[in-house]
Amino acid sequence: MRASLAQILAAAGFLTASAVGPFVPSAIAASNDDVLDVTSPNEIAGLDPAKSGYIFSRTQVVETLFTINRDRKLVPMLASESRTENDGLIWHFTLRDDVVFHDGTPMTPQIVADDLQRAFERPGVLHQAPITKIAATDNGVVVTLSSPFAMLPAFLSHYSTVILAPSSFDENGEVTSIIGTGAYKVDTVTPPLHVELSAFDQWWNGHAHIEKINYLAIGRGETRTMMVQSGDADLAISLLPVSVTQLKNNPDVNVTIATVPRTRMLKLNLAKPFFDEVTERKALSMAINREALSAVVMRNRDLAATKLFPPSIPGWSTDEIAPLEYNPDAARKLLADAGWKPGADGVLENDGKRFEVTLRTYASRPDLPLLATALQSQLRDVGIAVNISVGSYTEIPAGHADGTLDLALLTRSFSQVPDPAATVIADYGPGGADWGSMNWSNTEAFDLVADLKSTADPIARVAIQEKLAAILQNDLPTIPVVWSELAVASTAKLENVYVDPYEQNYHLADMRWAP
């Protein structure tokens, strides 16, 4: 009798927490009760917003023209309003009055225009927009496009478009310090792990309740859990499912969980003979027991990704799209119909070619190796041999670029820009993308992607989205496995903790100590 999924993972050593020695970071240990100690897995790769802007955006040091509010609606932030003209080719953004940078410099339209031009010229999402000109006006900024682009405000909420003071840059335009407009200002930053912040008393939106923030990047989820248990951290972000179960029994710790628009999926190289036919891809999908994976690895059966887009993404996940099903017998039949027959060892063969592939994944998302091990067993049941390669996440885009990738298990967020269409356009348009489709061609889908870029009417956009989602569900250029949750643990003395499902803001300025 075959081992259960739980037994397989336990035998591989994946269901027990790794041994961790005593860990008391000096930066945390030196803090006092007036400091909010925050830890997350996100390191500071550098000061350029394109690299680490999300750290300074989430900690409310820097701000963008737009943001997502708690009702999941895109709203103005440093902008106060926007309007379009010339059939959507010209956007006018009016800026807030009396906004001041942390060094005392007033925010002006010219500073904003210069920052946006810099963001457009450098790597980042804004480079995808068909921008021909960015210019300052008396009270705002005008952006001219070569073709309509309805998602521009959503792109202007991305961390790579944050607005920095001129003193943040050296004479070559490189970022040497982070001087923003947010609730907190940077006191010290020590890449890649540590930032100290203090409240900015001229913040345009009020004043933070907690004066000091101590941020520390800790990669291991077990360590973050230990820190919040011991009191070395007041707020621990992104916890392992097993840690959530453990911490829920601790009366001194509160756990908050939000479903986030992120999907663990298989990226397939459709140029390979294993995946070039949709029949083979459907068989692969049918061989995956998503409910078991979500129950054992994610500790939540509801995270079984029967569709690419989780229910938390309105306009993309609809009841009209039939969910993906687990049916290994049907998978075997589809593979047989495609010419794959069992070899002497049970692995499928076709014209002397073994159905043996290498799956690449990475350990910075600790559930991915666990999922990969379970998938290896499930796919072996239908005759597919999977070799697992756990390395750096950079090996996936590298394999996409040089064509050596067979398949990869990765996590893809649909909220880096708060309009999921931005990710879909990048991942499933012509040519594919590092984290999206590979060697996939579908004329109808590509036409819908082009329509998404230019269509502004909300009702028309939803119709396009639903058609495109149905194509992705049927053609399976990528195969969804499980959806995601974001778990945050906080000390019981910390109030007003909010988990942003779009992961744009920790809302530190709203938090306060219990009386």
PDB file of N, CA and C in Angstrom, residues 161-240:
ATOM      1  N   THR A 161       7.396  53.122  -8.388  1.00  0.00           N
ATOM      2  CA  THR A 161       7.037  54.492  -8.779  1.00  0.00           C
ATOM      3  C   THR A 161       6.932  55.421  -7.578  1.00  0.00           C
ATOM      4  N   VAL A 162       7.569  55.072  -6.460  1.00  0.00           N
ATOM      5  CA  VAL A 162       7.496  55.928  -5.274  1.00  0.00           C
ATOM      6  C   VAL A 162       8.143  57.286  -5.565  1.00  0.00           C
ATOM      7  N   ILE A 163       7.686  58.288  -4.840  1.00  0.00           N
ATOM      8  CA  ILE A 163       8.182  59.649  -5.022  1.00  0.00           C
ATOM      9  C   ILE A 163       9.221  59.947  -3.950  1.00  0.00           C
ATOM     10  N   LEU A 164      10.433  60.256  -4.387  1.00  0.00           N
ATOM     11  CA  LEU A 164      11.560  60.545  -3.493  1.00  0.00           C
ATOM     12  C   LEU A 164      12.004  61.992  -3.643  1.00  0.00           C
ATOM     13  N   ALA A 165      12.557  62.537  -2.569  1.00  0.00           N
ATOM     14  CA  ALA A 165      13.105  63.891  -2.599  1.00  0.00           C
ATOM     15  C   ALA A 165      14.346  63.934  -3.482  1.00  0.00           C
ATOM     16  N   PRO A 166      14.639  65.093  -4.096  1.00  0.00           N
ATOM     17  CA  PRO A 166      15.864  65.207  -4.913  1.00  0.00           C
ATOM     18  C   PRO A 166      17.126  64.834  -4.148  1.00  0.00           C
ATOM     19  N   SER A 167      17.140  65.062  -2.833  1.00  0.00           N
ATOM     20  CA  SER A 167      18.330  64.750  -2.037  1.00  0.00           C
ATOM     21  C   SER A 167      18.545  63.256  -1.866  1.00  0.00           C
ATOM     22  N   SER A 168      17.623  62.430  -2.352  1.00  0.00           N
ATOM     23  CA  SER A 168      17.797  60.979  -2.297  1.00  0.00           C
ATOM     24  C   SER A 168      18.811  60.488  -3.325  1.00  0.00           C
ATOM     25  N   PHE A 169      19.150  61.336  -4.313  1.00  0.00           N
ATOM     26  CA  PHE A 169      19.966  60.909  -5.447  1.00  0.00           C
ATOM     27  C   PHE A 169      21.325  61.598  -5.455  1.00  0.00           C
ATOM     28  N   ASP A 170      22.322  60.894  -6.006  1.00  0.00           N
ATOM     29  CA  ASP A 170      23.613  61.524  -6.212  1.00  0.00           C
ATOM     30  C   ASP A 170      23.645  62.181  -7.589  1.00  0.00           C
ATOM     31  N   GLU A 171      24.812  62.698  -7.987  1.00  0.00           N
ATOM     32  CA  GLU A 171      24.899  63.425  -9.249  1.00  0.00           C
ATOM     33  C   GLU A 171      24.669  62.531 -10.470  1.00  0.00           C
ATOM     34  N   ASN A 172      24.769  61.219 -10.278  1.00  0.00           N
ATOM     35  CA  ASN A 172      24.529  60.291 -11.378  1.00  0.00           C
ATOM     36  C   ASN A 172      23.104  59.744 -11.393  1.00  0.00           C
ATOM     37  N   GLY A 173      22.273  60.250 -10.500  1.00  0.00           N
ATOM     38  CA  GLY A 173      20.893  59.800 -10.438  1.00  0.00           C
ATOM     39  C   GLY A 173      20.684  58.508  -9.683  1.00  0.00           C
ATOM     40  N   GLU A 174      21.718  58.028  -8.983  1.00  0.00           N
ATOM     41  CA  GLU A 174      21.585  56.802  -8.201  1.00  0.00           C
ATOM     42  C   GLU A 174      21.052  57.125  -6.812  1.00  0.00           C
ATOM     43  N   VAL A 175      20.214  56.249  -6.281  1.00  0.00           N
ATOM     44  CA  VAL A 175      19.629  56.468  -4.958  1.00  0.00           C
ATOM     45  C   VAL A 175      20.678  56.181  -3.885  1.00  0.00           C
ATOM     46  N   THR A 176      20.942  57.175  -3.056  1.00  0.00           N
ATOM     47  CA  THR A 176      21.917  57.021  -1.971  1.00  0.00           C
ATOM     48  C   THR A 176      21.264  57.090  -0.596  1.00  0.00           C
ATOM     49  N   SER A 177      20.016  57.559  -0.531  1.00  0.00           N
ATOM     50  CA  SER A 177      19.268  57.585   0.722  1.00  0.00           C
ATOM     51  C   SER A 177      17.780  57.589   0.391  1.00  0.00           C
ATOM     52  N   ILE A 178      16.976  57.131   1.329  1.00  0.00           N
ATOM     53  CA  ILE A 178      15.530  57.046   1.125  1.00  0.00           C
ATOM     54  C   ILE A 178      14.872  58.200   1.879  1.00  0.00           C
ATOM     55  N   ILE A 179      14.480  59.222   1.141  1.00  0.00           N
ATOM     56  CA  ILE A 179      13.836  60.399   1.735  1.00  0.00           C
ATOM     57  C   ILE A 179      12.479  60.545   1.061  1.00  0.00           C
ATOM     58  N   GLY A 180      11.435  60.100   1.761  1.00  0.00           N
ATOM     59  CA  GLY A 180      10.101  60.078   1.196  1.00  0.00           C
ATOM     60  C   GLY A 180       9.167  61.067   1.850  1.00  0.00           C
ATOM     61  N   THR A 181       7.869  60.776   1.729  1.00  0.00           N
ATOM     62  CA  THR A 181       6.829  61.662   2.255  1.00  0.00           C
ATOM     63  C   THR A 181       5.956  60.951   3.280  1.00  0.00           C
ATOM     64  N   GLY A 182       6.303  59.723   3.671  1.00  0.00           N
ATOM     65  CA  GLY A 182       5.414  58.885   4.452  1.00  0.00           C
ATOM     66  C   GLY A 182       5.394  59.160   5.939  1.00  0.00           C
ATOM     67  N   ALA A 183       4.669  58.296   6.646  1.00  0.00           N
ATOM     68  CA  ALA A 183       4.484  58.448   8.089  1.00  0.00           C
ATOM     69  C   ALA A 183       5.772  58.264   8.870  1.00  0.00           C
ATOM     70  N   TYR A 184       6.728  57.518   8.301  1.00  0.00           N
ATOM     71  CA  TYR A 184       7.996  57.255   8.986  1.00  0.00           C
ATOM     72  C   TYR A 184       9.176  57.671   8.113  1.00  0.00           C
ATOM     73  N   LYS A 185      10.219  58.138   8.754  1.00  0.00           N
ATOM     74  CA  LYS A 185      11.455  58.499   8.069  1.00  0.00           C
ATOM     75  C   LYS A 185      12.554  57.536   8.490  1.00  0.00           C
ATOM     76  N   VAL A 186      13.530  57.357   7.615  1.00  0.00           N
ATOM     77  CA  VAL A 186      14.627  56.423   7.868  1.00  0.00           C
ATOM     78  C   VAL A 186      15.667  57.081   8.762  1.00  0.00           C
ATOM     79  N   ASP A 187      15.979  56.421   9.868  1.00  0.00           N
ATOM     80  CA  ASP A 187      17.088  56.860  10.728  1.00  0.00           C
ATOM     81  C   ASP A 187      18.383  56.171  10.314  1.00  0.00           C
ATOM     82  N   THR A 188      18.320  54.853  10.186  1.00  0.00           N
ATOM     83  CA  THR A 188      19.476  54.093   9.693  1.00  0.00           C
ATOM     84  C   THR A 188      18.963  52.949   8.820  1.00  0.00           C
ATOM     85  N   VAL A 189      19.744  52.580   7.828  1.00  0.00           N
ATOM     86  CA  VAL A 189      19.432  51.418   7.009  1.00  0.00           C
ATOM     87  C   VAL A 189      20.729  50.647   6.777  1.00  0.00           C
ATOM     88  N   THR A 190      20.685  49.355   7.070  1.00  0.00           N
ATOM     89  CA  THR A 190      21.847  48.491   6.907  1.00  0.00           C
ATOM     90  C   THR A 190      21.440  47.304   6.055  1.00  0.00           C
ATOM     91  N   PRO A 191      21.556  47.445   4.722  1.00  0.00           N
ATOM     92  CA  PRO A 191      21.197  46.317   3.852  1.00  0.00           C
ATOM     93  C   PRO A 191      22.074  45.111   4.166  1.00  0.00           C
ATOM     94  N   PRO A 192      21.553  43.913   4.062  1.00  0.00           N
ATOM     95  CA  PRO A 192      20.220  43.586   3.540  1.00  0.00           C
ATOM     96  C   PRO A 192      19.168  43.349   4.618  1.00  0.00           C
ATOM     97  N   LEU A 193      19.487  43.618   5.902  1.00  0.00           N
ATOM     98  CA  LEU A 193      18.617  43.099   6.955  1.00  0.00           C
ATOM     99  C   LEU A 193      17.898  44.130   7.816  1.00  0.00           C
ATOM    100  N   HIS A 194      18.444  45.317   8.025  1.00  0.00           N
ATOM    101  CA  HIS A 194      17.983  46.127   9.153  1.00  0.00           C
ATOM    102  C   HIS A 194      17.666  47.566   8.761  1.00  0.00           C
ATOM    103  N   VAL A 195      16.533  48.075   9.273  1.00  0.00           N
ATOM    104  CA  VAL A 195      16.151  49.471   9.100  1.00  0.00           C
ATOM    105  C   VAL A 195      15.582  49.988  10.421  1.00  0.00           C
ATOM    106  N   GLU A 196      15.968  51.193  10.808  1.00  0.00           N
ATOM    107  CA  GLU A 196      15.363  51.870  11.954  1.00  0.00           C
ATOM    108  C   GLU A 196      14.629  53.101  11.464  1.00  0.00           C
ATOM    109  N   LEU A 197      13.398  53.279  11.953  1.00  0.00           N
ATOM    110  CA  LEU A 197      12.526  54.359  11.497  1.00  0.00           C
ATOM    111  C   LEU A 197      12.006  55.153  12.691  1.00  0.00           C
ATOM    112  N   SER A 198      11.640  56.392  12.429  1.00  0.00           N
ATOM    113  CA  SER A 198      10.970  57.204  13.447  1.00  0.00           C
ATOM    114  C   SER A 198       9.836  57.982  12.794  1.00  0.00           C
ATOM    115  N   ALA A 199       8.828  58.319  13.574  1.00  0.00           N
ATOM    116  CA  ALA A 199       7.640  58.987  13.054  1.00  0.00           C
ATOM    117  C   ALA A 199       8.000  60.365  12.502  1.00  0.00           C
ATOM    118  N   PHE A 200       7.377  60.735  11.403  1.00  0.00           N
ATOM    119  CA  PHE A 200       7.598  62.027  10.738  1.00  0.00           C
ATOM    120  C   PHE A 200       6.476  62.970  11.160  1.00  0.00           C
ATOM    121  N   ASP A 201       6.833  64.054  11.848  1.00  0.00           N
ATOM    122  CA  ASP A 201       5.806  64.910  12.435  1.00  0.00           C
ATOM    123  C   ASP A 201       5.150  65.855  11.444  1.00  0.00           C
ATOM    124  N   GLN A 202       5.601  65.847  10.163  1.00  0.00           N
ATOM    125  CA  GLN A 202       4.955  66.679   9.151  1.00  0.00           C
ATOM    126  C   GLN A 202       4.236  65.849   8.083  1.00  0.00           C
ATOM    127  N   TRP A 203       3.915  64.624   8.435  1.00  0.00           N
ATOM    128  CA  TRP A 203       3.211  63.763   7.481  1.00  0.00           C
ATOM    129  C   TRP A 203       1.870  64.394   7.121  1.00  0.00           C
ATOM    130  N   TRP A 204       1.564  64.448   5.856  1.00  0.00           N
ATOM    131  CA  TRP A 204       0.354  65.096   5.368  1.00  0.00           C
ATOM    132  C   TRP A 204      -0.930  64.417   5.838  1.00  0.00           C
ATOM    133  N   ASN A 205      -0.818  63.132   6.243  1.00  0.00           N
ATOM    134  CA  ASN A 205      -2.008  62.367   6.610  1.00  0.00           C
ATOM    135  C   ASN A 205      -2.157  62.173   8.113  1.00  0.00           C
ATOM    136  N   GLY A 206      -1.457  62.981   8.919  1.00  0.00           N
ATOM    137  CA  GLY A 206      -1.597  62.886  10.369  1.00  0.00           C
ATOM    138  C   GLY A 206      -0.291  62.564  11.055  1.00  0.00           C
ATOM    139  N   HIS A 207      -0.352  61.691  12.075  1.00  0.00           N
ATOM    140  CA  HIS A 207       0.850  61.321  12.814  1.00  0.00           C
ATOM    141  C   HIS A 207       0.719  59.886  13.296  1.00  0.00           C
ATOM    142  N   ALA A 208       1.794  59.115  13.148  1.00  0.00           N
ATOM    143  CA  ALA A 208       1.793  57.723  13.581  1.00  0.00           C
ATOM    144  C   ALA A 208       1.646  57.633  15.100  1.00  0.00           C
ATOM    145  N   HIS A 209       0.971  56.589  15.563  1.00  0.00           N
ATOM    146  CA  HIS A 209       0.769  56.411  17.003  1.00  0.00           C
ATOM    147  C   HIS A 209       2.034  55.911  17.690  1.00  0.00           C
ATOM    148  N   ILE A 210       2.802  55.073  16.993  1.00  0.00           N
ATOM    149  CA  ILE A 210       4.040  54.521  17.568  1.00  0.00           C
ATOM    150  C   ILE A 210       5.218  55.263  16.967  1.00  0.00           C
ATOM    151  N   GLU A 211       6.104  55.745  17.814  1.00  0.00           N
ATOM    152  CA  GLU A 211       7.163  56.657  17.382  1.00  0.00           C
ATOM    153  C   GLU A 211       8.335  55.967  16.687  1.00  0.00           C
ATOM    154  N   LYS A 212       8.670  54.755  17.101  1.00  0.00           N
ATOM    155  CA  LYS A 212       9.886  54.102  16.589  1.00  0.00           C
ATOM    156  C   LYS A 212       9.570  52.718  16.025  1.00  0.00           C
ATOM    157  N   ILE A 213      10.208  52.414  14.889  1.00  0.00           N
ATOM    158  CA  ILE A 213      10.073  51.105  14.249  1.00  0.00           C
ATOM    159  C   ILE A 213      11.463  50.502  14.066  1.00  0.00           C
ATOM    160  N   ASN A 214      11.580  49.230  14.393  1.00  0.00           N
ATOM    161  CA  ASN A 214      12.836  48.496  14.189  1.00  0.00           C
ATOM    162  C   ASN A 214      12.504  47.314  13.273  1.00  0.00           C
ATOM    163  N   TYR A 215      12.963  47.361  12.032  1.00  0.00           N
ATOM    164  CA  TYR A 215      12.647  46.322  11.054  1.00  0.00           C
ATOM    165  C   TYR A 215      13.854  45.412  10.854  1.00  0.00           C
ATOM    166  N   LEU A 216      13.606  44.097  10.896  1.00  0.00           N
ATOM    167  CA  LEU A 216      14.674  43.125  10.698  1.00  0.00           C
ATOM    168  C   LEU A 216      14.199  42.038   9.748  1.00  0.00           C
ATOM    169  N   ALA A 217      14.961  41.780   8.697  1.00  0.00           N
ATOM    170  CA  ALA A 217      14.643  40.719   7.744  1.00  0.00           C
ATOM    171  C   ALA A 217      15.204  39.402   8.261  1.00  0.00           C
ATOM    172  N   ILE A 218      14.322  38.425   8.454  1.00  0.00           N
ATOM    173  CA  ILE A 218      14.705  37.091   8.914  1.00  0.00           C
ATOM    174  C   ILE A 218      14.116  36.082   7.945  1.00  0.00           C
ATOM    175  N   GLY A 219      14.965  35.347   7.256  1.00  0.00           N
ATOM    176  CA  GLY A 219      14.498  34.462   6.208  1.00  0.00           C
ATOM    177  C   GLY A 219      13.759  33.233   6.703  1.00  0.00           C
ATOM    178  N   ARG A 220      14.143  32.687   7.852  1.00  0.00           N
ATOM    179  CA  ARG A 220      13.566  31.433   8.313  1.00  0.00           C
ATOM    180  C   ARG A 220      12.282  31.681   9.088  1.00  0.00           C
ATOM    181  N   GLY A 221      11.210  31.039   8.623  1.00  0.00           N
ATOM    182  CA  GLY A 221       9.925  31.212   9.278  1.00  0.00           C
ATOM    183  C   GLY A 221       9.934  30.728  10.710  1.00  0.00           C
ATOM    184  N   GLU A 222      10.672  29.647  11.000  1.00  0.00           N
ATOM    185  CA  GLU A 222      10.741  29.139  12.371  1.00  0.00           C
ATOM    186  C   GLU A 222      11.340  30.180  13.310  1.00  0.00           C
ATOM    187  N   THR A 223      12.348  30.909  12.810  1.00  0.00           N
ATOM    188  CA  THR A 223      12.992  31.918  13.633  1.00  0.00           C
ATOM    189  C   THR A 223      12.052  33.082  13.912  1.00  0.00           C
ATOM    190  N   ARG A 224      11.296  33.509  12.901  1.00  0.00           N
ATOM    191  CA  ARG A 224      10.333  34.591  13.119  1.00  0.00           C
ATOM    192  C   ARG A 224       9.295  34.176  14.161  1.00  0.00           C
ATOM    193  N   THR A 225       8.882  32.914  14.104  1.00  0.00           N
ATOM    194  CA  THR A 225       7.928  32.414  15.091  1.00  0.00           C
ATOM    195  C   THR A 225       8.524  32.461  16.492  1.00  0.00           C
ATOM    196  N   MET A 226       9.747  32.014  16.642  1.00  0.00           N
ATOM    197  CA  MET A 226      10.414  32.038  17.948  1.00  0.00           C
ATOM    198  C   MET A 226      10.540  33.458  18.483  1.00  0.00           C
ATOM    199  N   MET A 227      10.806  34.400  17.580  1.00  0.00           N
ATOM    200  CA  MET A 227      10.996  35.779  18.010  1.00  0.00           C
ATOM    201  C   MET A 227       9.715  36.388  18.572  1.00  0.00           C
ATOM    202  N   VAL A 228       8.588  36.102  17.930  1.00  0.00           N
ATOM    203  CA  VAL A 228       7.342  36.675  18.441  1.00  0.00           C
ATOM    204  C   VAL A 228       6.905  35.943  19.711  1.00  0.00           C
ATOM    205  N   GLN A 229       7.231  34.669  19.839  1.00  0.00           N
ATOM    206  CA  GLN A 229       6.920  33.938  21.066  1.00  0.00           C
ATOM    207  C   GLN A 229       7.721  34.461  22.253  1.00  0.00           C
ATOM    208  N   SER A 230       8.977  34.774  22.021  1.00  0.00           N
ATOM    209  CA  SER A 230       9.869  35.211  23.102  1.00  0.00           C
ATOM    210  C   SER A 230       9.749  36.699  23.403  1.00  0.00           C
ATOM    211  N   GLY A 231       9.044  37.448  22.534  1.00  0.00           N
ATOM    212  CA  GLY A 231       8.942  38.886  22.733  1.00  0.00           C
ATOM    213  C   GLY A 231      10.047  39.668  22.055  1.00  0.00           C
ATOM    214  N   ASP A 232      10.916  38.989  21.300  1.00  0.00           N
ATOM    215  CA  ASP A 232      11.962  39.701  20.573  1.00  0.00           C
ATOM    216  C   ASP A 232      11.401  40.412  19.350  1.00  0.00           C
ATOM    217  N   ALA A 233      10.192  40.061  18.933  1.00  0.00           N
ATOM    218  CA  ALA A 233       9.494  40.763  17.854  1.00  0.00           C
ATOM    219  C   ALA A 233       8.059  41.010  18.293  1.00  0.00           C
ATOM    220  N   ASP A 234       7.542  42.187  17.962  1.00  0.00           N
ATOM    221  CA  ASP A 234       6.144  42.509  18.253  1.00  0.00           C
ATOM    222  C   ASP A 234       5.228  42.150  17.097  1.00  0.00           C
ATOM    223  N   LEU A 235       5.802  42.107  15.897  1.00  0.00           N
ATOM    224  CA  LEU A 235       5.030  41.836  14.690  1.00  0.00           C
ATOM    225  C   LEU A 235       5.867  40.945  13.784  1.00  0.00           C
ATOM    226  N   ALA A 236       5.378  39.741  13.500  1.00  0.00           N
ATOM    227  CA  ALA A 236       6.086  38.799  12.636  1.00  0.00           C
ATOM    228  C   ALA A 236       5.214  38.530  11.417  1.00  0.00           C
ATOM    229  N   ILE A 237       5.749  38.798  10.244  1.00  0.00           N
ATOM    230  CA  ILE A 237       4.984  38.755   8.999  1.00  0.00           C
ATOM    231  C   ILE A 237       5.374  37.542   8.173  1.00  0.00           C
ATOM    232  N   SER A 238       4.386  36.871   7.606  1.00  0.00           N
ATOM    233  CA  SER A 238       4.556  35.714   6.735  1.00  0.00           C
ATOM    234  C   SER A 238       5.052  34.513   7.527  1.00  0.00           C
ATOM    235  N   LEU A 239       4.102  33.794   8.115  1.00  0.00           N
ATOM    236  CA  LEU A 239       4.415  32.640   8.949  1.00  0.00           C
ATOM    237  C   LEU A 239       4.079  31.344   8.230  1.00  0.00           C
ATOM    238  N   LEU A 240       4.784  30.288   8.598  1.00  0.00           N
ATOM    239  CA  LEU A 240       4.500  28.969   8.065  1.00  0.00           C
ATOM    240  C   LEU A 240       3.179  28.462   8.638  1.00  0.00           C
TER     241      LEU A 240
END
